[in-house]
Amino acid sequence: MRAQTNHESSAFVATDLTAQRARQAARLLQEALTLLCSDSTMPLAQTIKRAPDRLLRLPEVEHLTGLRRSAIYEQMRRGIFPLSVKAGQRTAAWPESAVQSWIAERMNGRTT
């Protein structure tokens, strides 16, 4: 019986690690499928976790939309842009979801 060389030993270890990772991946996939099947009675909207909506200040809204302050307020007046909400005594802010929806409408070519 001949002695294994260093190269053969490292190849055996690498193959063993690959097999272990494959088994672990298969087990994780099986667990995920089991969870998906068990939650199938729950509506999709309830299973998706959404990030909480946040309020955007004017500089960030300007940056996201590419509009300046005057254009934002003019479009708000005409009912085209989402209305701001009072975030403080002298502070206006916009819900991020409303601004993102407005941007998505523009990207899809649906202007109002």
N, CA, C and O atoms as a GROMACS GRO file, in nm:
protein
  448
    1MET      N    1   0.085  -0.117   0.000
    1MET     CA    2   0.000   0.000   0.000
    1MET      C    3   0.090   0.124   0.000
    1MET      O    4   0.183   0.133   0.080
    2ARG      N    5   0.061   0.218  -0.088
    2ARG     CA    6   0.148   0.335  -0.096
    2ARG      C    7   0.095   0.448  -0.009
    2ARG      O    8  -0.025   0.455   0.018
    3ALA      N    9   0.182   0.534   0.035
    3ALA     CA   10   0.144   0.647   0.120
    3ALA      C   11   0.083   0.757   0.033
    3ALA      O   12   0.126   0.780  -0.081
    4GLN      N   13  -0.017   0.824   0.089
    4GLN     CA   14  -0.080   0.933   0.014
    4GLN      C   15   0.014   1.053   0.011
    4GLN      O   16   0.082   1.084   0.109
    5THR      N   17   0.016   1.120  -0.102
    5THR     CA   18   0.097   1.240  -0.112
    5THR      C   19   0.018   1.357  -0.055
    5THR      O   20  -0.102   1.347  -0.030
    6ASN      N   21   0.087   1.466  -0.034
    6ASN     CA   22   0.024   1.586   0.018
    6ASN      C   23  -0.088   1.634  -0.074
    6ASN      O   24  -0.194   1.676  -0.029
    7HIS      N   25  -0.064   1.625  -0.204
    7HIS     CA   26  -0.162   1.669  -0.303
    7HIS      C   27  -0.288   1.584  -0.296
    7HIS      O   28  -0.399   1.637  -0.303
    8GLU      N   29  -0.271   1.452  -0.282
    8GLU     CA   30  -0.387   1.364  -0.275
    8GLU      C   31  -0.466   1.389  -0.148
    8GLU      O   32  -0.589   1.383  -0.149
    9SER      N   33  -0.397   1.416  -0.036
    9SER     CA   34  -0.465   1.445   0.092
    9SER      C   35  -0.547   1.572   0.081
    9SER      O   36  -0.662   1.574   0.125
   10SER      N   37  -0.490   1.678   0.025
   10SER     CA   38  -0.562   1.804   0.014
   10SER      C   39  -0.680   1.791  -0.083
   10SER      O   40  -0.784   1.855  -0.062
   11ALA      N   41  -0.667   1.711  -0.186
   11ALA     CA   42  -0.777   1.689  -0.279
   11ALA      C   43  -0.890   1.615  -0.210
   11ALA      O   44  -1.007   1.645  -0.233
   12PHE      N   45  -0.857   1.518  -0.124
   12PHE     CA   46  -0.958   1.443  -0.050
   12PHE      C   47  -1.031   1.536   0.048
   12PHE      O   48  -1.154   1.529   0.059
   13VAL      N   49  -0.957   1.622   0.118
   13VAL     CA   50  -1.018   1.716   0.213
   13VAL      C   51  -1.109   1.813   0.140
   13VAL      O   52  -1.219   1.841   0.187
   14ALA      N   53  -1.065   1.864   0.025
   14ALA     CA   54  -1.147   1.958  -0.052
   14ALA      C   55  -1.275   1.891  -0.100
   14ALA      O   56  -1.382   1.952  -0.097
   15THR      N   57  -1.265   1.766  -0.144
   15THR     CA   58  -1.383   1.692  -0.190
   15THR      C   59  -1.478   1.669  -0.074
   15THR      O   60  -1.599   1.680  -0.091
   16ASP      N   61  -1.425   1.638   0.044
   16ASP     CA   62  -1.507   1.616   0.163
   16ASP      C   63  -1.580   1.744   0.202
   16ASP      O   64  -1.698   1.741   0.236
   17LEU      N   65  -1.509   1.859   0.199
   17LEU     CA   66  -1.573   1.987   0.230
   17LEU      C   67  -1.682   2.021   0.131
   17LEU      O   68  -1.788   2.071   0.169
   18THR      N   69  -1.658   1.995   0.004
   18THR     CA   70  -1.758   2.021  -0.099
   18THR      C   71  -1.882   1.937  -0.074
   18THR      O   72  -1.994   1.986  -0.088
   19ALA      N   73  -1.863   1.811  -0.039
   19ALA     CA   74  -1.976   1.723  -0.011
   19ALA      C   75  -2.053   1.770   0.112
   19ALA      O   76  -2.176   1.766   0.113
   20GLN      N   77  -1.982   1.816   0.215
   20GLN     CA   78  -2.048   1.867   0.335
   20GLN      C   79  -2.131   1.991   0.302
   20GLN      O   80  -2.244   2.004   0.347
   21ARG      N   81  -2.074   2.080   0.223
   21ARG     CA   82  -2.147   2.202   0.185
   21ARG      C   83  -2.269   2.169   0.101
   21ARG      O   84  -2.374   2.231   0.116
   22ALA      N   85  -2.257   2.072   0.014
   22ALA     CA   86  -2.370   2.031  -0.069
   22ALA      C   87  -2.482   1.974   0.017
   22ALA      O   88  -2.599   2.003  -0.005
   23ARG      N   89  -2.445   1.891   0.116
   23ARG     CA   90  -2.547   1.835   0.206
   23ARG      C   91  -2.613   1.946   0.288
   23ARG      O   92  -2.735   1.945   0.307
   24GLN      N   93  -2.533   2.042   0.334
   24GLN     CA   94  -2.588   2.153   0.413
   24GLN      C   95  -2.682   2.237   0.326
   24GLN      O   96  -2.788   2.278   0.372
   25ALA      N   97  -2.643   2.264   0.202
   25ALA     CA   98  -2.728   2.341   0.112
   25ALA      C   99  -2.859   2.268   0.084
   25ALA      O  100  -2.965   2.330   0.081
   26ALA      N  101  -2.852   2.139   0.064
   26ALA     CA  102  -2.972   2.060   0.039
   26ALA      C  103  -3.064   2.062   0.160
   26ALA      O  104  -3.186   2.073   0.145
   27ARG      N  105  -3.006   2.052   0.280
   27ARG     CA  106  -3.086   2.056   0.402
   27ARG      C  107  -3.154   2.192   0.417
   27ARG      O  108  -3.272   2.199   0.452
   28LEU      N  109  -3.081   2.300   0.391
   28LEU     CA  110  -3.139   2.434   0.402
   28LEU      C  111  -3.250   2.456   0.299
   28LEU      O  112  -3.353   2.515   0.330
   29LEU      N  113  -3.230   2.407   0.179
   29LEU     CA  114  -3.334   2.418   0.076
   29LEU      C  115  -3.459   2.341   0.117
   29LEU      O  116  -3.571   2.388   0.097
   30GLN      N  117  -3.440   2.224   0.173
   30GLN     CA  118  -3.554   2.143   0.218
   30GLN      C  119  -3.630   2.215   0.328
   30GLN      O  120  -3.753   2.216   0.329
   31GLU      N  121  -3.558   2.276   0.422
   31GLU     CA  122  -3.622   2.352   0.530
   31GLU      C  123  -3.700   2.470   0.473
   31GLU      O  124  -3.812   2.499   0.518
   32ALA      N  125  -3.642   2.539   0.375
   32ALA     CA  126  -3.710   2.653   0.314
   32ALA      C  127  -3.837   2.609   0.242
   32ALA      O  128  -3.941   2.674   0.254
   33LEU      N  129  -3.830   2.499   0.170
   33LEU     CA  130  -3.948   2.448   0.101
   33LEU      C  131  -4.056   2.405   0.199
   33LEU      O  132  -4.174   2.427   0.175
   34THR      N  133  -4.015   2.346   0.310
   34THR     CA  134  -4.111   2.306   0.412
   34THR      C  135  -4.181   2.429   0.470
   34THR      O  136  -4.303   2.428   0.489
   35LEU      N  137  -4.104   2.534   0.496
   35LEU     CA  138  -4.164   2.657   0.548
   35LEU      C  139  -4.258   2.720   0.447
   35LEU      O  140  -4.366   2.768   0.483
   36LEU      N  141  -4.220   2.721   0.321
   36LEU     CA  142  -4.306   2.778   0.218
   36LEU      C  143  -4.436   2.701   0.206
   36LEU      O  144  -4.543   2.760   0.191
   37CYS      N  145  -4.428   2.570   0.212
   37CYS     CA  146  -4.549   2.488   0.200
   37CYS      C  147  -4.639   2.506   0.321
   37CYS      O  148  -4.762   2.506   0.307
   38SER      N  149  -4.582   2.519   0.439
   38SER     CA  150  -4.663   2.532   0.560
   38SER      C  151  -4.729   2.669   0.568
   38SER      O  152  -4.834   2.682   0.631
   39ASP      N  153  -4.670   2.772   0.505
   39ASP     CA  154  -4.727   2.906   0.508
   39ASP      C  155  -4.816   2.935   0.388
   39ASP      O  156  -4.857   3.049   0.368
   40SER      N  157  -4.846   2.834   0.307
   40SER     CA  158  -4.921   2.858   0.184
   40SER      C  159  -5.064   2.903   0.211
   40SER      O  160  -5.127   2.962   0.124
   41THR      N  161  -5.116   2.877   0.331
   41THR     CA  162  -5.251   2.922   0.363
   41THR      C  163  -5.253   3.070   0.398
   41THR      O  164  -5.358   3.133   0.395
   42MET      N  165  -5.138   3.127   0.432
   42MET     CA  166  -5.129   3.267   0.467
   42MET      C  167  -5.116   3.350   0.339
   42MET      O  168  -5.036   3.316   0.252
   43PRO      N  169  -5.193   3.458   0.325
   43PRO     CA  170  -5.182   3.541   0.205
   43PRO      C  171  -5.041   3.596   0.189
   43PRO      O  172  -4.970   3.622   0.286
   44LEU      N  173  -5.001   3.612   0.063
   44LEU     CA  174  -4.865   3.658   0.032
   44LEU      C  175  -4.836   3.794   0.096
   44LEU      O  176  -4.725   3.818   0.143
   45ALA      N  177  -4.935   3.883   0.100
   45ALA     CA  178  -4.914   4.016   0.155
   45ALA      C  179  -4.874   4.008   0.303
   45ALA      O  180  -4.802   4.094   0.352
   46GLN      N  181  -4.921   3.906   0.374
   46GLN     CA  182  -4.888   3.893   0.515
   46GLN      C  183  -4.751   3.833   0.536
   46GLN      O  184  -4.689   3.855   0.640
   47THR      N  185  -4.701   3.758   0.440
   47THR     CA  186  -4.571   3.693   0.457
   47THR      C  187  -4.456   3.784   0.420
   47THR      O  188  -4.343   3.760   0.463
   48ILE      N  189  -4.481   3.889   0.342
   48ILE     CA  190  -4.376   3.982   0.301
   48ILE      C  191  -4.359   4.087   0.410
   48ILE      O  192  -4.454   4.155   0.447
   49LYS      N  193  -4.238   4.099   0.460
   49LYS     CA  194  -4.211   4.200   0.561
   49LYS      C  195  -4.162   4.324   0.488
   49LYS      O  196  -4.068   4.319   0.409
   50ARG      N  197  -4.226   4.435   0.515
   50ARG     CA  198  -4.189   4.560   0.451
   50ARG      C  199  -4.113   4.648   0.549
   50ARG      O  200  -4.136   4.647   0.670
   51ALA      N  201  -4.022   4.723   0.493
   51ALA     CA  202  -3.950   4.819   0.576
   51ALA      C  203  -4.048   4.929   0.614
   51ALA      O  204  -4.133   4.967   0.533
   52PRO      N  205  -4.039   4.981   0.733
   52PRO     CA  206  -4.131   5.087   0.773
   52PRO      C  207  -4.111   5.209   0.685
   52PRO      O  208  -3.999   5.242   0.645
   53ASP      N  209  -4.221   5.275   0.656
   53ASP     CA  210  -4.214   5.397   0.575
   53ASP      C  211  -4.144   5.505   0.656
   53ASP      O  212  -4.157   5.510   0.779
   54ARG      N  213  -4.071   5.590   0.588
   54ARG     CA  214  -4.004   5.699   0.658
   54ARG      C  215  -4.038   5.829   0.589
   54ARG      O  216  -4.082   5.830   0.474
   55LEU      N  217  -4.019   5.938   0.660
   55LEU     CA  218  -4.047   6.070   0.606
   55LEU      C  219  -3.920   6.130   0.549
   55LEU      O  220  -3.813   6.125   0.610
   56LEU      N  221  -3.934   6.186   0.429
   56LEU     CA  222  -3.820   6.247   0.361
   56LEU      C  223  -3.831   6.398   0.370
   56LEU      O  224  -3.939   6.454   0.351
   57ARG      N  225  -3.722   6.464   0.400
   57ARG     CA  226  -3.718   6.610   0.401
   57ARG      C  227  -3.697   6.661   0.259
   57ARG      O  228  -3.659   6.584   0.170
   58LEU      N  229  -3.721   6.788   0.238
   58LEU     CA  230  -3.716   6.849   0.105
   58LEU      C  231  -3.586   6.824   0.029
   58LEU      O  232  -3.594   6.788  -0.089
   59PRO      N  233  -3.468   6.840   0.088
   59PRO     CA  234  -3.346   6.815   0.010
   59PRO      C  235  -3.339   6.673  -0.046
   59PRO      O  236  -3.292   6.653  -0.158
   60GLU      N  237  -3.384   6.575   0.031
   60GLU     CA  238  -3.381   6.437  -0.018
   60GLU      C  239  -3.484   6.414  -0.128
   60GLU      O  240  -3.460   6.340  -0.223
   61VAL      N  241  -3.602   6.478  -0.114
   61VAL     CA  242  -3.704   6.468  -0.218
   61VAL      C  243  -3.653   6.532  -0.347
   61VAL      O  244  -3.674   6.478  -0.456
   62GLU      N  245  -3.587   6.646  -0.334
   62GLU     CA  246  -3.529   6.711  -0.452
   62GLU      C  247  -3.426   6.619  -0.518
   62GLU      O  248  -3.422   6.606  -0.640
   63HIS      N  249  -3.344   6.556  -0.436
   63HIS     CA  250  -3.240   6.468  -0.490
   63HIS      C  251  -3.302   6.347  -0.560
   63HIS      O  252  -3.258   6.309  -0.669
   64LEU      N  253  -3.402   6.286  -0.500
   64LEU     CA  254  -3.465   6.167  -0.558
   64LEU      C  255  -3.540   6.197  -0.687
   64LEU      O  256  -3.535   6.119  -0.782
   65THR      N  257  -3.610   6.309  -0.690
   65THR     CA  258  -3.696   6.340  -0.804
   65THR      C  259  -3.627   6.421  -0.913
   65THR      O  260  -3.667   6.416  -1.029
   66GLY      N  261  -3.524   6.494  -0.877
   66GLY     CA  262  -3.460   6.583  -0.973
   66GLY      C  263  -3.534   6.713  -0.989
   66GLY      O  264  -3.501   6.793  -1.077
   67LEU      N  265  -3.635   6.736  -0.906
   67LEU     CA  266  -3.712   6.860  -0.911
   67LEU      C  267  -3.660   6.957  -0.805
   67LEU      O  268  -3.606   6.916  -0.702
   68ARG      N  269  -3.677   7.085  -0.832
   68ARG     CA  270  -3.641   7.187  -0.735
   68ARG      C  271  -3.764   7.218  -0.649
   68ARG      O  272  -3.875   7.175  -0.679
   69ARG      N  273  -3.741   7.292  -0.542
   69ARG     CA  274  -3.845   7.324  -0.444
   69ARG      C  275  -3.969   7.384  -0.511
   69ARG      O  276  -4.081   7.342  -0.483
   70SER      N  277  -3.949   7.482  -0.596
   70SER     CA  278  -4.064   7.550  -0.658
   70SER      C  279  -4.147   7.454  -0.743
   70SER      O  280  -4.270   7.462  -0.743
   71ALA      N  281  -4.082   7.364  -0.815
   71ALA     CA  282  -4.154   7.268  -0.899
   71ALA      C  283  -4.230   7.167  -0.814
   71ALA      O  284  -4.342   7.129  -0.849
   72ILE      N  285  -4.171   7.125  -0.704
   72ILE     CA  286  -4.239   7.031  -0.614
   72ILE      C  287  -4.366   7.094  -0.559
   72ILE      O  288  -4.473   7.032  -0.563
   73TYR      N  289  -4.356   7.217  -0.508
   73TYR     CA  290  -4.474   7.282  -0.450
   73TYR      C  291  -4.577   7.317  -0.556
   73TYR      O  292  -4.697   7.312  -0.530
   74GLU      N  293  -4.533   7.352  -0.677
   74GLU     CA  294  -4.628   7.380  -0.786
   74GLU      C  295  -4.703   7.252  -0.824
   74GLU      O  296  -4.825   7.256  -0.842
   75GLN      N  297  -4.633   7.140  -0.835
   75GLN     CA  298  -4.699   7.014  -0.870
   75GLN      C  299  -4.789   6.965  -0.756
   75GLN      O  300  -4.891   6.901  -0.781
   76MET      N  301  -4.752   6.994  -0.632
   76MET     CA  302  -4.841   6.962  -0.519
   76MET      C  303  -4.969   7.043  -0.531
   76MET      O  304  -5.078   6.990  -0.509
   77ARG      N  305  -4.957   7.171  -0.565
   77ARG     CA  306  -5.074   7.258  -0.579
   77ARG      C  307  -5.167   7.209  -0.689
   77ARG      O  308  -5.290   7.217  -0.676
   78ARG      N  309  -5.110   7.158  -0.798
   78ARG     CA  310  -5.189   7.108  -0.911
   78ARG      C  311  -5.237   6.964  -0.889
   78ARG      O  312  -5.312   6.912  -0.972
   79GLY      N  313  -5.196   6.899  -0.781
   79GLY     CA  314  -5.240   6.764  -0.751
   79GLY      C  315  -5.161   6.656  -0.823
   79GLY      O  316  -5.206   6.541  -0.831
   80ILE      N  317  -5.044   6.690  -0.874
   80ILE     CA  318  -4.961   6.596  -0.948
   80ILE      C  319  -4.862   6.525  -0.856
   80ILE      O  320  -4.834   6.406  -0.873
   81PHE      N  321  -4.809   6.597  -0.760
   81PHE     CA  322  -4.708   6.543  -0.669
   81PHE      C  323  -4.771   6.513  -0.534
   81PHE      O  324  -4.866   6.582  -0.495
   82PRO      N  325  -4.723   6.412  -0.461
   82PRO     CA  326  -4.780   6.379  -0.330
   82PRO      C  327  -4.771   6.498  -0.234
   82PRO      O  328  -4.674   6.574  -0.235
   83LEU      N  329  -4.873   6.512  -0.152
   83LEU     CA  330  -4.876   6.620  -0.054
   83LEU      C  331  -4.780   6.592   0.060
   83LEU      O  332  -4.757   6.477   0.098
   84SER      N  333  -4.725   6.698   0.113
   84SER     CA  334  -4.636   6.685   0.228
   84SER      C  335  -4.720   6.670   0.355
   84SER      O  336  -4.839   6.700   0.357
   85VAL      N  337  -4.655   6.623   0.459
   85VAL     CA  338  -4.718   6.614   0.590
   85VAL      C  339  -4.636   6.698   0.687
   85VAL      O  340  -4.517   6.721   0.664
   86LYS      N  341  -4.698   6.742   0.794
   86LYS     CA  342  -4.628   6.820   0.895
   86LYS      C  343  -4.546   6.724   0.981
   86LYS      O  344  -4.601   6.634   1.045
   87ALA      N  345  -4.416   6.744   0.982
   87ALA     CA  346  -4.329   6.660   1.063
   87ALA      C  347  -4.287   6.735   1.190
   87ALA      O  348  -4.230   6.676   1.282
   88GLY      N  349  -4.315   6.860   1.195
   88GLY     CA  350  -4.282   6.944   1.310
   88GLY      C  351  -4.352   7.077   1.293
   88GLY      O  352  -4.427   7.097   1.197
   89GLN      N  353  -4.326   7.169   1.385
   89GLN     CA  354  -4.393   7.298   1.380
   89GLN      C  355  -4.363   7.375   1.251
   89GLN      O  356  -4.451   7.439   1.194
   90ARG      N  357  -4.238   7.368   1.206
   90ARG     CA  358  -4.200   7.438   1.084
   90ARG      C  359  -4.134   7.344   0.984
   90ARG      O  360  -4.050   7.387   0.905
   91THR      N  361  -4.172   7.218   0.986
   91THR     CA  362  -4.106   7.118   0.903
   91THR      C  363  -4.207   7.041   0.820
   91THR      O  364  -4.306   6.989   0.873
   92ALA      N  365  -4.182   7.034   0.690
   92ALA     CA  366  -4.264   6.952   0.600
   92ALA      C  367  -4.182   6.832   0.557
   92ALA      O  368  -4.059   6.839   0.544
   93ALA      N  369  -4.251   6.721   0.536
   93ALA     CA  370  -4.184   6.600   0.492
   93ALA      C  371  -4.280   6.522   0.404
   93ALA      O  372  -4.401   6.546   0.405
   94TRP      N  373  -4.226   6.428   0.328
   94TRP     CA  374  -4.306   6.346   0.237
   94TRP      C  375  -4.285   6.200   0.271
   94TRP      O  376  -4.172   6.158   0.297
   95PRO      N  377  -4.393   6.121   0.272
   95PRO     CA  378  -4.376   5.976   0.293
   95PRO      C  379  -4.294   5.918   0.178
   95PRO      O  380  -4.322   5.944   0.061
   96GLU      N  381  -4.193   5.840   0.211
   96GLU     CA  382  -4.106   5.784   0.109
   96GLU      C  383  -4.184   5.698   0.010
   96GLU      O  384  -4.155   5.700  -0.109
   97SER      N  385  -4.281   5.623   0.059
   97SER     CA  386  -4.359   5.536  -0.030
   97SER      C  387  -4.434   5.618  -0.134
   97SER      O  388  -4.444   5.577  -0.250
   98ALA      N  389  -4.487   5.734  -0.094
   98ALA     CA  390  -4.560   5.819  -0.189
   98ALA      C  391  -4.466   5.876  -0.296
   98ALA      O  392  -4.500   5.881  -0.414
   99VAL      N  393  -4.348   5.917  -0.253
   99VAL     CA  394  -4.250   5.971  -0.348
   99VAL      C  395  -4.202   5.862  -0.443
   99VAL      O  396  -4.189   5.884  -0.563
  100GLN      N  397  -4.175   5.743  -0.389
  100GLN     CA  398  -4.130   5.632  -0.473
  100GLN      C  399  -4.240   5.590  -0.572
  100GLN      O  400  -4.210   5.555  -0.686
  101SER      N  401  -4.366   5.593  -0.529
  101SER     CA  402  -4.477   5.562  -0.621
  101SER      C  403  -4.485   5.665  -0.732
  101SER      O  404  -4.508   5.631  -0.848
  102TRP      N  405  -4.467   5.792  -0.697
  102TRP     CA  406  -4.470   5.899  -0.797
  102TRP      C  407  -4.358   5.878  -0.898
  102TRP      O  408  -4.379   5.894  -1.019
  103ILE      N  409  -4.239   5.843  -0.850
  103ILE     CA  410  -4.125   5.817  -0.939
  103ILE      C  411  -4.156   5.698  -1.029
  103ILE      O  412  -4.129   5.702  -1.149
  104ALA      N  413  -4.212   5.591  -0.972
  104ALA     CA  414  -4.243   5.470  -1.050
  104ALA      C  415  -4.345   5.502  -1.160
  104ALA      O  416  -4.334   5.451  -1.271
  105GLU      N  417  -4.444   5.585  -1.129
  105GLU     CA  418  -4.542   5.624  -1.231
  105GLU      C  419  -4.473   5.698  -1.346
  105GLU      O  420  -4.507   5.675  -1.462
  106ARG      N  421  -4.380   5.784  -1.314
  106ARG     CA  422  -4.308   5.858  -1.419
  106ARG      C  423  -4.222   5.763  -1.501
  106ARG      O  424  -4.211   5.778  -1.623
  107MET      N  425  -4.162   5.665  -1.436
  107MET     CA  426  -4.077   5.569  -1.507
  107MET      C  427  -4.160   5.482  -1.602
  107MET      O  428  -4.112   5.440  -1.707
  108ASN      N  429  -4.284   5.455  -1.563
  108ASN     CA  430  -4.373   5.373  -1.646
  108ASN      C  431  -4.447   5.456  -1.752
  108ASN      O  432  -4.525   5.402  -1.830
  109GLY      N  433  -4.424   5.587  -1.752
  109GLY     CA  434  -4.488   5.672  -1.852
  109GLY      C  435  -4.630   5.712  -1.821
  109GLY      O  436  -4.700   5.764  -1.908
  110ARG      N  437  -4.674   5.688  -1.697
  110ARG     CA  438  -4.811   5.724  -1.660
  110ARG      C  439  -4.809   5.855  -1.584
  110ARG      O  440  -4.801   5.855  -1.461
  111THR      N  441  -4.815   5.965  -1.653
  111THR     CA  442  -4.820   6.095  -1.587
  111THR      C  443  -4.964   6.137  -1.572
  111THR      O  444  -5.048   6.105  -1.656
  112THR      N  445  -4.993   6.210  -1.465
  112THR     CA  446  -5.130   6.257  -1.443
  112THR      C  447  -5.137   6.405  -1.456
  112THR      O  448  -5.244   6.463  -1.441
   0.00000   0.00000   0.00000
